[in-house]
PDB file of C-alpha atoms and ligand atoms in Angstrom:
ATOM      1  CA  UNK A   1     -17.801  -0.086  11.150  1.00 53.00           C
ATOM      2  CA  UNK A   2     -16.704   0.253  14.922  1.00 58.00           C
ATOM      3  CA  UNK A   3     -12.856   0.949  13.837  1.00 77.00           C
ATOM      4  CA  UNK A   4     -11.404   3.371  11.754  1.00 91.00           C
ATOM      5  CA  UNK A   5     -11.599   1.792   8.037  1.00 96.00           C
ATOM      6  CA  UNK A   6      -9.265   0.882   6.242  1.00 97.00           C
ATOM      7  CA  UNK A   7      -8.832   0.961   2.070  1.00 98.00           C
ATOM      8  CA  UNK A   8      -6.439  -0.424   0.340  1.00 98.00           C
ATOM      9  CA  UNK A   9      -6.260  -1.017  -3.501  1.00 98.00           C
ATOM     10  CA  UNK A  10      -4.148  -4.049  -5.031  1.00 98.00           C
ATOM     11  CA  UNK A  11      -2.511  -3.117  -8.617  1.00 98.00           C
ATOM     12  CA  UNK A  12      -2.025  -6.766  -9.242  1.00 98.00           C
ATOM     13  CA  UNK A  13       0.530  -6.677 -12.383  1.00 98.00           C
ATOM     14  CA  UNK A  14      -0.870  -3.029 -13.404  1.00 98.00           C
ATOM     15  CA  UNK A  15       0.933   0.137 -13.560  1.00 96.00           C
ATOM     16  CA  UNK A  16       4.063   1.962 -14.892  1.00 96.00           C
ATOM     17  CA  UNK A  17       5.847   5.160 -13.594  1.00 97.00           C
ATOM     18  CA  UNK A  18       2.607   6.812 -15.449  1.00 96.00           C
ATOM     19  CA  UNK A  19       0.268   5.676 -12.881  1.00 96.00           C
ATOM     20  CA  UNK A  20       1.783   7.808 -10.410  1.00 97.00           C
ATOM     21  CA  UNK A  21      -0.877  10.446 -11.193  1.00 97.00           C
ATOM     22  CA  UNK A  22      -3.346   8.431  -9.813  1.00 97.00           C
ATOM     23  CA  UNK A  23      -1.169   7.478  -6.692  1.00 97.00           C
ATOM     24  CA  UNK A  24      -0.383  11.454  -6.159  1.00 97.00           C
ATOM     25  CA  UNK A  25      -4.174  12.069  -6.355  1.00 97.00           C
ATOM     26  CA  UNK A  26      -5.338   9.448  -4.064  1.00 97.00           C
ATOM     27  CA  UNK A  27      -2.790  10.769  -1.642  1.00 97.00           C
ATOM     28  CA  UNK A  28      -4.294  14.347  -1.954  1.00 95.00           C
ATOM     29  CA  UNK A  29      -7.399  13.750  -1.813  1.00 93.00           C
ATOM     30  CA  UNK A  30      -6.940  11.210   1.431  1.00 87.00           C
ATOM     31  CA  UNK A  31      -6.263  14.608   3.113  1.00 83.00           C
ATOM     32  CA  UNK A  32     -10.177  15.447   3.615  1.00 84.00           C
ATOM     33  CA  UNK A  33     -11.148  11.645   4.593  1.00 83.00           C
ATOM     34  CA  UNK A  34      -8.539  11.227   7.306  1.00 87.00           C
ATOM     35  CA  UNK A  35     -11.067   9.201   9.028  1.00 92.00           C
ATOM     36  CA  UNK A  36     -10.637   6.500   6.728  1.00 96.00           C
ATOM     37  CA  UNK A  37      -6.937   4.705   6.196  1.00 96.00           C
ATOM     38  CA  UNK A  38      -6.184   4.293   2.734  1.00 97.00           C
ATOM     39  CA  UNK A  39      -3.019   2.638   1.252  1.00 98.00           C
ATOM     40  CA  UNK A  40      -1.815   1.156  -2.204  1.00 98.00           C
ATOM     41  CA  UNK A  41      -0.104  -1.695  -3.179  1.00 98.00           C
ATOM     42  CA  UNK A  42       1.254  -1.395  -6.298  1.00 98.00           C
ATOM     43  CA  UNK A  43       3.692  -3.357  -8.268  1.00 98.00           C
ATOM     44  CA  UNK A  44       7.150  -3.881  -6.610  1.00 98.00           C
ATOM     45  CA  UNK A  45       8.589  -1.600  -9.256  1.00 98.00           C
ATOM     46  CA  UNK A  46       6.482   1.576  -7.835  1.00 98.00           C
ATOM     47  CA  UNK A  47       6.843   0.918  -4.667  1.00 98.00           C
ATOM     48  CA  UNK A  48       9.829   3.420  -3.398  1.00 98.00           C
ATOM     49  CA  UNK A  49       8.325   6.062  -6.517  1.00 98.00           C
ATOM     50  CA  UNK A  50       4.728   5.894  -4.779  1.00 98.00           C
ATOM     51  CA  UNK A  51       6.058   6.264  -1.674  1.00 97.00           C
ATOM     52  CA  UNK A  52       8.204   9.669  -2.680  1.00 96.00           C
ATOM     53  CA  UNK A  53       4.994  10.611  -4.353  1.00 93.00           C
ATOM     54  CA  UNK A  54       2.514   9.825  -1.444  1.00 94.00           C
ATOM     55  CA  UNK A  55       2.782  11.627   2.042  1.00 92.00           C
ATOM     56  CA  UNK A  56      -0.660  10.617   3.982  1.00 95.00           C
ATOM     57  CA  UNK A  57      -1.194   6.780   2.392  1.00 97.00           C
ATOM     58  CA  UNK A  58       0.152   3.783   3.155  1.00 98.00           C
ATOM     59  CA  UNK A  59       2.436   1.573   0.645  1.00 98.00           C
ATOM     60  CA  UNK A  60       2.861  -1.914   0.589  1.00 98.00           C
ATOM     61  CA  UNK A  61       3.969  -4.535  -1.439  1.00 98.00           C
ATOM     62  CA  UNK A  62       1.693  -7.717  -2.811  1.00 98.00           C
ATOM     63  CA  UNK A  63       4.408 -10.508  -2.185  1.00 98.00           C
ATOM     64  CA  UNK A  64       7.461 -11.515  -0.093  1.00 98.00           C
ATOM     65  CA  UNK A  65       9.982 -14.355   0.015  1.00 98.00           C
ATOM     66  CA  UNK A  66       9.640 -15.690   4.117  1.00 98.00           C
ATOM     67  CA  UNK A  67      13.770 -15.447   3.689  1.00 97.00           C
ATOM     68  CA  UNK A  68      15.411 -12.305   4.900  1.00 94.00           C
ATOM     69  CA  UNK A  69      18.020 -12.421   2.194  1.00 95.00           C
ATOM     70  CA  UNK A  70      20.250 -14.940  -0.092  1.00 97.00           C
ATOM     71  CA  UNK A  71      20.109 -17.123  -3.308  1.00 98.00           C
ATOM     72  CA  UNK A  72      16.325 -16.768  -4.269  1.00 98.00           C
ATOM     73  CA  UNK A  73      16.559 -15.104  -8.155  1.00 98.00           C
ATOM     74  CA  UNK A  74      13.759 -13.131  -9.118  1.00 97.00           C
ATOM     75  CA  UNK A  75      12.323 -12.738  -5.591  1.00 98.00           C
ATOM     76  CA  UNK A  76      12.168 -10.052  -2.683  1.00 98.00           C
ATOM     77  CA  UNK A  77      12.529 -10.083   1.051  1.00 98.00           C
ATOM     78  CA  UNK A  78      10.498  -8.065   3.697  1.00 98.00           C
ATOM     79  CA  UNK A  79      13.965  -6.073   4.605  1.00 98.00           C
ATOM     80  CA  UNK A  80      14.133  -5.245   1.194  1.00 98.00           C
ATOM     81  CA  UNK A  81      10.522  -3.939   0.693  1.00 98.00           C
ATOM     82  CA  UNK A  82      10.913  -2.079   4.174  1.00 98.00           C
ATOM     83  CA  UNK A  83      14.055  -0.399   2.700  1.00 98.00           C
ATOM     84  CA  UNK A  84      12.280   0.419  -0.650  1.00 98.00           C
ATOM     85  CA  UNK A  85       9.510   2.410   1.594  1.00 98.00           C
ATOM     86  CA  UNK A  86       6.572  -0.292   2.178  1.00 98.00           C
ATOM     87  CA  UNK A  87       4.911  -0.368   5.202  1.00 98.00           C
ATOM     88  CA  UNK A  88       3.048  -3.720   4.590  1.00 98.00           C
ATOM     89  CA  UNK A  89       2.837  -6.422   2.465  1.00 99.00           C
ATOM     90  CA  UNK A  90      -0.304  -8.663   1.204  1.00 99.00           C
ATOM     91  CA  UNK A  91       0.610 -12.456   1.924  1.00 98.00           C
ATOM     92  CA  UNK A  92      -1.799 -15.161   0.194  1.00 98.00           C
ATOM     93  CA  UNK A  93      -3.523 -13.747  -1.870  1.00 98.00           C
ATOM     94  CA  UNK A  94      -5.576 -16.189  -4.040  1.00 98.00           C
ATOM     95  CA  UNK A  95      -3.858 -15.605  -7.502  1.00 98.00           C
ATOM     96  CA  UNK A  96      -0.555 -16.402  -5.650  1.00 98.00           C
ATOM     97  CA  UNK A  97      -2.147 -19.477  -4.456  1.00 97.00           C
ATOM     98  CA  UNK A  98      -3.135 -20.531  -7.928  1.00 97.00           C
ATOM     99  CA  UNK A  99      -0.104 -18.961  -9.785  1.00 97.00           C
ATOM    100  CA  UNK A 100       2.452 -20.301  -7.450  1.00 97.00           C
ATOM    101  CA  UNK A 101       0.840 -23.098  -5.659  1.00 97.00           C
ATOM    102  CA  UNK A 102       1.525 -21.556  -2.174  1.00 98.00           C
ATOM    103  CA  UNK A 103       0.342 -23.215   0.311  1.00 98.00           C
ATOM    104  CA  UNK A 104      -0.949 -22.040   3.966  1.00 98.00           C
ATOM    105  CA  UNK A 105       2.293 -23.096   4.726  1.00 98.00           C
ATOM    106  CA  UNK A 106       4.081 -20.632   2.632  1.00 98.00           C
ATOM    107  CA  UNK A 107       2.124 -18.119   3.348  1.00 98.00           C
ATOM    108  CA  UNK A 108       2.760 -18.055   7.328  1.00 98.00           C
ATOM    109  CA  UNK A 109       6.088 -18.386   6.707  1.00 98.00           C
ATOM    110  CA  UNK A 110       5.997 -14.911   4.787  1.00 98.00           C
ATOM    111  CA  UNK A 111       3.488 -13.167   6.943  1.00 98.00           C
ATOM    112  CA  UNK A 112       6.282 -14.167   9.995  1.00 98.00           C
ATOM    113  CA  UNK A 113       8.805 -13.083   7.756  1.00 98.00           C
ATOM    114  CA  UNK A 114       7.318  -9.468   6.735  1.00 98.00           C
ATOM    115  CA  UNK A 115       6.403  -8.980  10.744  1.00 98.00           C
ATOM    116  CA  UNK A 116      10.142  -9.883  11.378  1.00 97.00           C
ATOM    117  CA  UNK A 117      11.256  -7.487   9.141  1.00 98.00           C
ATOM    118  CA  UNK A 118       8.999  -4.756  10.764  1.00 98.00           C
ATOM    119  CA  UNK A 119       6.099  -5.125   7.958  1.00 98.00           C
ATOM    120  CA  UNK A 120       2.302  -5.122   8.659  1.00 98.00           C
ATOM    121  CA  UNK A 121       0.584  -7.878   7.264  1.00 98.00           C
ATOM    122  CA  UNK A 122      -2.415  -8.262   5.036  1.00 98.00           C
ATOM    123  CA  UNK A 123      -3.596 -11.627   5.154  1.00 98.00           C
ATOM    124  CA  UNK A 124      -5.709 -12.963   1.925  1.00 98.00           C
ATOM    125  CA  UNK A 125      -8.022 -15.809   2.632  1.00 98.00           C
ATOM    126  CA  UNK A 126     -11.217 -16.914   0.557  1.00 98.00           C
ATOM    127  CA  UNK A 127     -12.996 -20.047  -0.946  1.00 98.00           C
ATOM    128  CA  UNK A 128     -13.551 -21.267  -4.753  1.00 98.00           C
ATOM    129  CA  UNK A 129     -17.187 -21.316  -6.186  1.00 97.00           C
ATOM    130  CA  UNK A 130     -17.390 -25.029  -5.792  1.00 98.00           C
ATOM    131  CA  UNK A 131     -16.209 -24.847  -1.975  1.00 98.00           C
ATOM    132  CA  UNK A 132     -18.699 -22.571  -1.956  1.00 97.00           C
ATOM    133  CA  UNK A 133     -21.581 -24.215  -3.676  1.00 97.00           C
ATOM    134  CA  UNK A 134     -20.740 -27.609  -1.305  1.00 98.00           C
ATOM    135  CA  UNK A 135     -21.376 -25.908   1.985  1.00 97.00           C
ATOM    136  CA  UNK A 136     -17.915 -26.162   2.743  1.00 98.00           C
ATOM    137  CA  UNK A 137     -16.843 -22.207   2.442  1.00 98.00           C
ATOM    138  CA  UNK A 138     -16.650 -21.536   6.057  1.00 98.00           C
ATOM    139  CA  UNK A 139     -14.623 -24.461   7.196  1.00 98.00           C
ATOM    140  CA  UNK A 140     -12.233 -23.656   4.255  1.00 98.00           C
ATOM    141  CA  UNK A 141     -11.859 -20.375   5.850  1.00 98.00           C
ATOM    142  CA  UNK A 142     -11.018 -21.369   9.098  1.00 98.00           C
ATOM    143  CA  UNK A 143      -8.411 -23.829   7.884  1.00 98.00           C
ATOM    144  CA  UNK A 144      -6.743 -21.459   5.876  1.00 98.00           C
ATOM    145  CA  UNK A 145      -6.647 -19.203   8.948  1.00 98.00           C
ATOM    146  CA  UNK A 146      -5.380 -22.028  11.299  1.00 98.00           C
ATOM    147  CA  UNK A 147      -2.755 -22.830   8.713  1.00 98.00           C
ATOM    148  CA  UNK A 148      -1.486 -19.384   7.759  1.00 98.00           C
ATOM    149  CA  UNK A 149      -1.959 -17.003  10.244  1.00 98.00           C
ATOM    150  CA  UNK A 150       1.912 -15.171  11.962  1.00 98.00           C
ATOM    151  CA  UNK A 151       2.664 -16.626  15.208  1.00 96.00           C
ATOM    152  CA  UNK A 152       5.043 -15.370  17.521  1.00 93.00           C
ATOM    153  CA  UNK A 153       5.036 -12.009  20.221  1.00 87.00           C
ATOM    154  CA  UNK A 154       3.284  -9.243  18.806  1.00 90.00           C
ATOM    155  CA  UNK A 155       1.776 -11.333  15.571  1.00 96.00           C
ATOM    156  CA  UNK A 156      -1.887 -10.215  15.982  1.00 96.00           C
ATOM    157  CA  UNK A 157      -1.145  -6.553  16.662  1.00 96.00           C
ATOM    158  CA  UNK A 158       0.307  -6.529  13.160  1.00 97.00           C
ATOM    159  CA  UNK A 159      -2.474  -8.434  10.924  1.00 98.00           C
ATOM    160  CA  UNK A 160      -5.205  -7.727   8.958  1.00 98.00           C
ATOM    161  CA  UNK A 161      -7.439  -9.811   7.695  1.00 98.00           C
ATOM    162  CA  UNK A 162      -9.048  -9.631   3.839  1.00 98.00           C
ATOM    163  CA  UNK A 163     -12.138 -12.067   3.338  1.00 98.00           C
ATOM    164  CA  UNK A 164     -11.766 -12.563  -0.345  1.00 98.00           C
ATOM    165  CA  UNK A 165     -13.483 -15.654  -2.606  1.00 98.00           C
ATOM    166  CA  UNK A 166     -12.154 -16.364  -5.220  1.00 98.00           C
ATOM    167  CA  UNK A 167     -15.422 -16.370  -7.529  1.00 98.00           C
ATOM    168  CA  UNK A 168     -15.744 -12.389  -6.534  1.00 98.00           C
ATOM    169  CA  UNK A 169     -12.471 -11.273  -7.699  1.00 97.00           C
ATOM    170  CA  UNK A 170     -12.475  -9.636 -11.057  1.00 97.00           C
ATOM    171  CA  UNK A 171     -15.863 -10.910 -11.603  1.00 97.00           C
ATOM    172  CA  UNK A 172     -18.200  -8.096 -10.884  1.00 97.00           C
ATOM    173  CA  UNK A 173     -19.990 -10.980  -8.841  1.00 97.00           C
ATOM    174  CA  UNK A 174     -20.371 -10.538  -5.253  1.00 97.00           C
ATOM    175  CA  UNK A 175     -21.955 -12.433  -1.930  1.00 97.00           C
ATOM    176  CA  UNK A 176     -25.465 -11.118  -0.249  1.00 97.00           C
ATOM    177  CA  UNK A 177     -24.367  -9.048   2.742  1.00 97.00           C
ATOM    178  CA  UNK A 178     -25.870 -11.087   5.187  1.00 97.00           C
ATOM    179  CA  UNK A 179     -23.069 -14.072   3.799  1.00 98.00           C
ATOM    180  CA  UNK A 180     -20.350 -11.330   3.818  1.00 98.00           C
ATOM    181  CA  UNK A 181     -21.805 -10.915   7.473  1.00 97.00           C
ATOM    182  CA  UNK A 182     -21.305 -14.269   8.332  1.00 98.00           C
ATOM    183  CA  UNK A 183     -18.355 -15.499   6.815  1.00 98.00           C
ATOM    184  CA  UNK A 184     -16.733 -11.689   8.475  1.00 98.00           C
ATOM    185  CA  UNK A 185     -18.209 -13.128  11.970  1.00 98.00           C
ATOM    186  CA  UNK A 186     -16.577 -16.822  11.318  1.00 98.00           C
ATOM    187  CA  UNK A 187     -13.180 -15.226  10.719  1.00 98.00           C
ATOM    188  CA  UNK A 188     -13.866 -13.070  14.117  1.00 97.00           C
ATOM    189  CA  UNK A 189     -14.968 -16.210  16.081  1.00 97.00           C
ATOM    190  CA  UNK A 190     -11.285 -17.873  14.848  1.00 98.00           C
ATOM    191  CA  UNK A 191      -9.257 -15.102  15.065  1.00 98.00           C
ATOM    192  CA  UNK A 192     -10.345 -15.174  18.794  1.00 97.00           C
ATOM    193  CA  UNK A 193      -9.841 -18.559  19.337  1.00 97.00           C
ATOM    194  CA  UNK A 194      -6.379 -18.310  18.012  1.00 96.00           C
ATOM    195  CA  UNK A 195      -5.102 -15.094  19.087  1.00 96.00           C
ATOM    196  CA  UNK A 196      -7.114 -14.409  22.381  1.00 94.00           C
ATOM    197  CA  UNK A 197      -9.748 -11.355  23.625  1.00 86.00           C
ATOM    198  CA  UNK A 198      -6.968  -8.955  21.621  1.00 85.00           C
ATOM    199  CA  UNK A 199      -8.283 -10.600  18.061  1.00 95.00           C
ATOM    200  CA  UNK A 200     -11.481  -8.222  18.730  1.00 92.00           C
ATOM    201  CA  UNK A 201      -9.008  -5.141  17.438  1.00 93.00           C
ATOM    202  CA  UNK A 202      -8.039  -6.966  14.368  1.00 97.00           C
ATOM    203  CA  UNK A 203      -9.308  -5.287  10.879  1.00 97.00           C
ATOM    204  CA  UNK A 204     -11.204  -8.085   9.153  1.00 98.00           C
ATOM    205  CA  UNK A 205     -11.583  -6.484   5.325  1.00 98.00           C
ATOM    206  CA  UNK A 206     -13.996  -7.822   2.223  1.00 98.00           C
ATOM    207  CA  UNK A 207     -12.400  -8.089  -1.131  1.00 98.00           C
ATOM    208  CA  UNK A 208     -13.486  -9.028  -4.471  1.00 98.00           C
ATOM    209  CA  UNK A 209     -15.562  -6.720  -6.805  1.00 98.00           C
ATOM    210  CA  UNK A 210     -15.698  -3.766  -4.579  1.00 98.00           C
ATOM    211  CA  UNK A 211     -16.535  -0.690  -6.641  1.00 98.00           C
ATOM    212  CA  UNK A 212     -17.743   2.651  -5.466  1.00 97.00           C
ATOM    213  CA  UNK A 213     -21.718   1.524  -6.777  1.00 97.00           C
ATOM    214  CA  UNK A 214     -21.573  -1.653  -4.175  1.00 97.00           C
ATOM    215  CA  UNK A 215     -19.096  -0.392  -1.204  1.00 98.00           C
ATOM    216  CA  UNK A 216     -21.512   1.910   0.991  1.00 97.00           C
ATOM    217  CA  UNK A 217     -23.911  -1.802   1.276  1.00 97.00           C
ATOM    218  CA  UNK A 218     -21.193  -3.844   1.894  1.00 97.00           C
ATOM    219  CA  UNK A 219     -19.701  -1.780   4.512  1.00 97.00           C
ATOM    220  CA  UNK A 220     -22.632  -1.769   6.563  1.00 95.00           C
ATOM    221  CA  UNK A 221     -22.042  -5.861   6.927  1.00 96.00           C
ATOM    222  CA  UNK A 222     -21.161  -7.260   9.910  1.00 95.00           C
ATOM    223  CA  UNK A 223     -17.328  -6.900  11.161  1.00 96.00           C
ATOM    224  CA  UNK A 224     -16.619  -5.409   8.149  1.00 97.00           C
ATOM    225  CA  UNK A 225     -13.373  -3.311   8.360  1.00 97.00           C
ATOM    226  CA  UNK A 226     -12.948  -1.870   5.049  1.00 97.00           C
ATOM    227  CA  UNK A 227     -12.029  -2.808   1.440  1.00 98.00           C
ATOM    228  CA  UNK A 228      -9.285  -4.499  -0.373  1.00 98.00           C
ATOM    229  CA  UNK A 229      -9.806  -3.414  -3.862  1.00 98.00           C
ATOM    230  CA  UNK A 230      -8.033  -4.473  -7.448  1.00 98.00           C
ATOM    231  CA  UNK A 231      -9.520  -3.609 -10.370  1.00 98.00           C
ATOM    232  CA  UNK A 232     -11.638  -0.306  -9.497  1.00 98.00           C
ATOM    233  CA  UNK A 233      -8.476   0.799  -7.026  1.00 98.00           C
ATOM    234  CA  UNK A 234      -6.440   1.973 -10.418  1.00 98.00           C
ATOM    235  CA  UNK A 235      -7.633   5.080 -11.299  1.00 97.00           C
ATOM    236  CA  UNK A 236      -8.139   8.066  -8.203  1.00 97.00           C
ATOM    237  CA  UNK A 237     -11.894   8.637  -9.645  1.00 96.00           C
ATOM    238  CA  UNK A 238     -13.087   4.580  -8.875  1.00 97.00           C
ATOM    239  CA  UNK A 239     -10.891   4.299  -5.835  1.00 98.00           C
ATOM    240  CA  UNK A 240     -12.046   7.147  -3.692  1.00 97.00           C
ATOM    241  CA  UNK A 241     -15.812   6.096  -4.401  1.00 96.00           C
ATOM    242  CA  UNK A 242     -14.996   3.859  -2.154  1.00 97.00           C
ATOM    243  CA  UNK A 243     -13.159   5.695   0.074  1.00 97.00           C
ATOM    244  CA  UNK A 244     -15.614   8.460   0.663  1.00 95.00           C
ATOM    245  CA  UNK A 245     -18.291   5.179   0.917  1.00 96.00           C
ATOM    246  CA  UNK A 246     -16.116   4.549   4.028  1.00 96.00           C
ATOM    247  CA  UNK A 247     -16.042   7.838   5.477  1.00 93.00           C
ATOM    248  CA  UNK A 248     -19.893   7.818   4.674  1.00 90.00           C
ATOM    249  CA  UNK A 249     -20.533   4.540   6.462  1.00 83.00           C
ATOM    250  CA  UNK A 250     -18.313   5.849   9.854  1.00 58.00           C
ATOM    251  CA  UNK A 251     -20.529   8.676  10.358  1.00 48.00           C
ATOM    252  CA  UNK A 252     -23.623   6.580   9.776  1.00 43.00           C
TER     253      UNK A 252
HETATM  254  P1  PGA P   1     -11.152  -6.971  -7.619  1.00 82.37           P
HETATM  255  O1  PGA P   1      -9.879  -7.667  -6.914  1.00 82.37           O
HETATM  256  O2  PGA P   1     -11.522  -5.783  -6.748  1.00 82.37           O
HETATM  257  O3  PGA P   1     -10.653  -6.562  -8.979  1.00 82.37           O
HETATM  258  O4  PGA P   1     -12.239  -7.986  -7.657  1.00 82.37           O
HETATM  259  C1  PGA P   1      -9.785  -7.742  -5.525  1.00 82.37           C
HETATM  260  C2  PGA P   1      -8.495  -8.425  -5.137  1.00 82.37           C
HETATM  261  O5  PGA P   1      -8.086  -9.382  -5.805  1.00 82.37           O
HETATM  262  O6  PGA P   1      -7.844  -8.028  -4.145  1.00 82.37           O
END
């Protein structure tokens, strides 16, 4: 990994004001492994108590509404998660897609949205099994790219990428290192031809099934930038495997 990496764990729909422990002791321990950039995004409900708990860690929320503000029950703008102490938000990620039916669409609309509200932006994309299996996972890729990525001044400066298919999330099921490598240089190749020469700064990260047993392997894969990690980001033990894997695989 040529950049500093970066970890960041997804609590999906997990957590109560009790799971600040383990926010408080990811935080402390990110102290020794300040070569590696860790965040959490928990639940929307933690958010502003994980940031008073946290000092060195980013926060971030897992959603937005693209609108800055008005008659949207139920949802959240990027003003109001930058208020509430985020300082990004995850747009697209693939149980939104399914859950919610967004569409690349939708989620450009919210990555330009979180950037306009002064939010960096994580940006989820990944094929199915089946895309997969047909050949096609690649070219799904780099149409979900074309058709969400933030336009507009400044857009690339604030995106990251996370490489995440869908058959590896929650599965324990992952994808040989050399296809992480080459889906991770497909998503370079794009994000150059869509952004310019300045795409070769942007943080392309792996998600789905990352656990402190696999990450050390997978981080040695090509243009890989880091980690975005659900289920083994929710207790401080699982998630700083990981985390010292990245600090490992710097010095390396
Ligand atoms: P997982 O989830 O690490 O539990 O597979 C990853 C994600 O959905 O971001």
């Amino acid at each position: 990994m040529a950049q500093r990496p970066y970890v960041v764990g997804n609590w999906k729909m997990h957590g109560t004001r009790a799971m600040l422990a383990e926010a408080r002791a990811i935080d402390r321990a990110a102290e020794r492994l300040i070569k590696v950039q860790v965040a959490l995004a928990p639940p929307y409900t933690l958010i502003h108590a994980t940031r008073n708990e946290a000092v060195l860690i980013g926060v971030g929320a897992q959603d937005c509404h693209p609108a800055d503000g008005g008659a949207h029950t139920g949802d959240i703008s990027a003003a109001m998660l930058k208020d509430a102490g985020a300082g990004f938000v995850i747009v697209g990620h693939s149980e939104r897609r399914a859950d919610h039916g967004e569409t690349d669409a939708d989620v450009k609309a919210k990555a330009e949205g979180a950037i306009a509200a002064g939010l960096e932006v994580i940006l989820c994309v990944g094929e199915s099994e089946a895309q997969r299996d047909a050949g096609e996972a690649e070219k799904v890729v780099a149409r979900q790219l074309e058709g969400s990525l933030p336009q507009g001044e400044n857009a690339a400066e604030k995106v990251t990428v996370a490489y995440e298919p869908v058959w590896a999330i929650g599965t324990g099921r992952t994808p040989s290192i050399d296809d992480i490598g080459a889906m991770h240089r497909a998503i370079r190749k794009k994000l150059v031809s869509i952004y310019g020469e300045g795409a070769g700064e942007i943080r392309i990260l792996y998600g789905g099934s990352v656990k402190a047993e696999n990450a050390a392997e997978i981080f040695e894969a090509d243009e890989v930038g880091g980690a975005l990690v659900g289920g083994a980001s929710l207790t401080a033990e699982s998630f700083l495997g990981i985390i010292a894997a990245a600090a490992e695989g710097l010095q390396g």
